[in-house]
Amino acid sequence: AAKEAGRDTLRYYTPDMNTQAMERLTLERDLRRALQDDPTQLVLYYQPQLDADTGRCIGCEALVRWRHPLRGLMLPGEFISLAERSGLIVELGRWVLAEACAEQARWAAAGLLLPVSVNLSPVQLERSDLTPYVRGLVQRYQIAPGMLELELTEGALMSEDARHLEVFNALMQLGCRFALDDFGTGYSSLSRLKRFPISRLKIDQAFVSTLPGSGDDEAVVRATLSMARDMGMDVVAEGVETDGQHHCLLAMGCTQMQGYRFARPMPAAELYHFVARLPQAQGAS
Ligand code: C2E
Ligand code: MG
Ligand code: MG
Ligand code: MG
C-alpha cells in the first residue's frame, strides 16, 4: 500500500522529502550502474531448506544482496522496492535468475543436485519476455524439471489479467515449480489459489515467530497444513529461529523448514559445504 501511495499521491514539497527523493535517485542511479557496468556488486546468498524429519537439505532460497561501493552490504529490504518502482527490477530479476541457474549448474557439476528457489517480483510477470528468458536459462544450464522454483507473493496472483495464468502455465511447461511466499499475510481466497499451479506454500515468519504458545498462530499453521494436503501442496515454514518453534512445527506435521535455527543465508561456496557436512550428506557423490 505504501508503494502505491508513494507513486500516486500528490506530494508536497518539504526539505525532508527532498532529501529522501535525492537519496532514492542516487541509489537508483547506483543500481542502474551496477547492473550495466559492474554486476559483481550483486551477489546471491542461499539459505538452505531442510526436511526436519530426515535431516536432509531439500533445497535453498536465493536471496540477493548488493555490495554497494560506499554503503557496504545492502539487504533487499533497502533496494527491492526502489528497483520495482524504477523498473530496474526487470534487469535485476534477470540477473538473479541467471546467477541462480549458473550456480545450480556449478553445484551439479560438483555432484550436488539441489533445487533453487528464486523470488519473482510481480513486475517481472508483466513482461512478456519472462518465459523465453527462463526457457533460455533452462536450456543453457540444463535445469531439470522441478529444480527451479519461483516464489511469488499473493499480490502477484491478485491480477485479473488472464495473461498471468498463461505465463504461469508456460513456465510450468518448462519445468518450473511455484511457491507462494509469505503465505497468510495476503488475502487470497482458496478459489483463487486453486487456479494457479502452486506446488508449495511458505508459511510466513509472522505465524512461526509466536510458536509455541500462540493458539491463534498454531491454528493458522494447522489450517494451512490441512488445506495444503487437500490441494496436494507442500508446506515450508519460514523464519524458524528456535528449538521450540522447530519442535512445535514438527508436532503439527510441518517438516519442511527454513530459518536461522538451521542456517542463515550464506554465499554459494558455504552452502555447498553446509550441505556436504549434514549427517545425511548429499554432497559430492
Ligand atoms: P522472503 O522471500 O520472504 O525471504 C525470507 C527473508 O527472511 C530473507 O530476508 C531471509 O534472510 C530472512 N530470514 C530467513 N530465516 C530467518 C529467520 O529465522 N529469522 C529472521 N528474522 N529472518 C529470516 P532477506 O534476504 O533480507 O530478503 C527479504 C525479502 O526481499 C525476501 O523475503 C524477498 O521478498 C525479497 N527478495 C530477496 N531476494 C530477492 C530477489 O532476488 N528478487 C526479489 N524480487 N525479491 C527478493
Ligand atoms: Mg522468498
Ligand atoms: Mg517469505
Ligand atoms: Mg518476507
PDB file of C-alpha atoms in Angstrom, residues 117 149-153 177-181 198-202:
ATOM      1  CA  SER A 117      14.052 -21.081  -5.266  1.00  0.00           C
ATOM      2  CA  GLU A 149      11.172 -22.939  -8.038  1.00  0.00           C
ATOM      3  CA  LEU A 150       9.745 -19.459  -8.487  1.00  0.00           C
ATOM      4  CA  GLU A 151       8.459 -17.733  -5.348  1.00  0.00           C
ATOM      5  CA  LEU A 152       5.580 -15.315  -5.676  1.00  0.00           C
ATOM      6  CA  THR A 153       3.606 -13.417  -3.123  1.00  0.00           C
ATOM      7  CA  ARG A 177       7.573 -25.050  -9.835  1.00  0.00           C
ATOM      8  CA  PHE A 178       5.793 -22.298  -7.947  1.00  0.00           C
ATOM      9  CA  ALA A 179       5.778 -21.456  -4.280  1.00  0.00           C
ATOM     10  CA  LEU A 180       3.511 -18.958  -2.609  1.00  0.00           C
ATOM     11  CA  ASP A 181       5.730 -16.802  -0.392  1.00  0.00           C
ATOM     12  CA  ILE A 198       1.299 -23.725  -6.994  1.00  0.00           C
ATOM     13  CA  SER A 199       3.156 -26.665  -5.515  1.00  0.00           C
ATOM     14  CA  ARG A 200       4.278 -25.206  -2.221  1.00  0.00           C
ATOM     15  CA  LEU A 201       3.115 -22.763   0.433  1.00  0.00           C
ATOM     16  CA  LYS A 202       5.653 -20.877   2.501  1.00  0.00           C
TER      17      LYS A 202
END
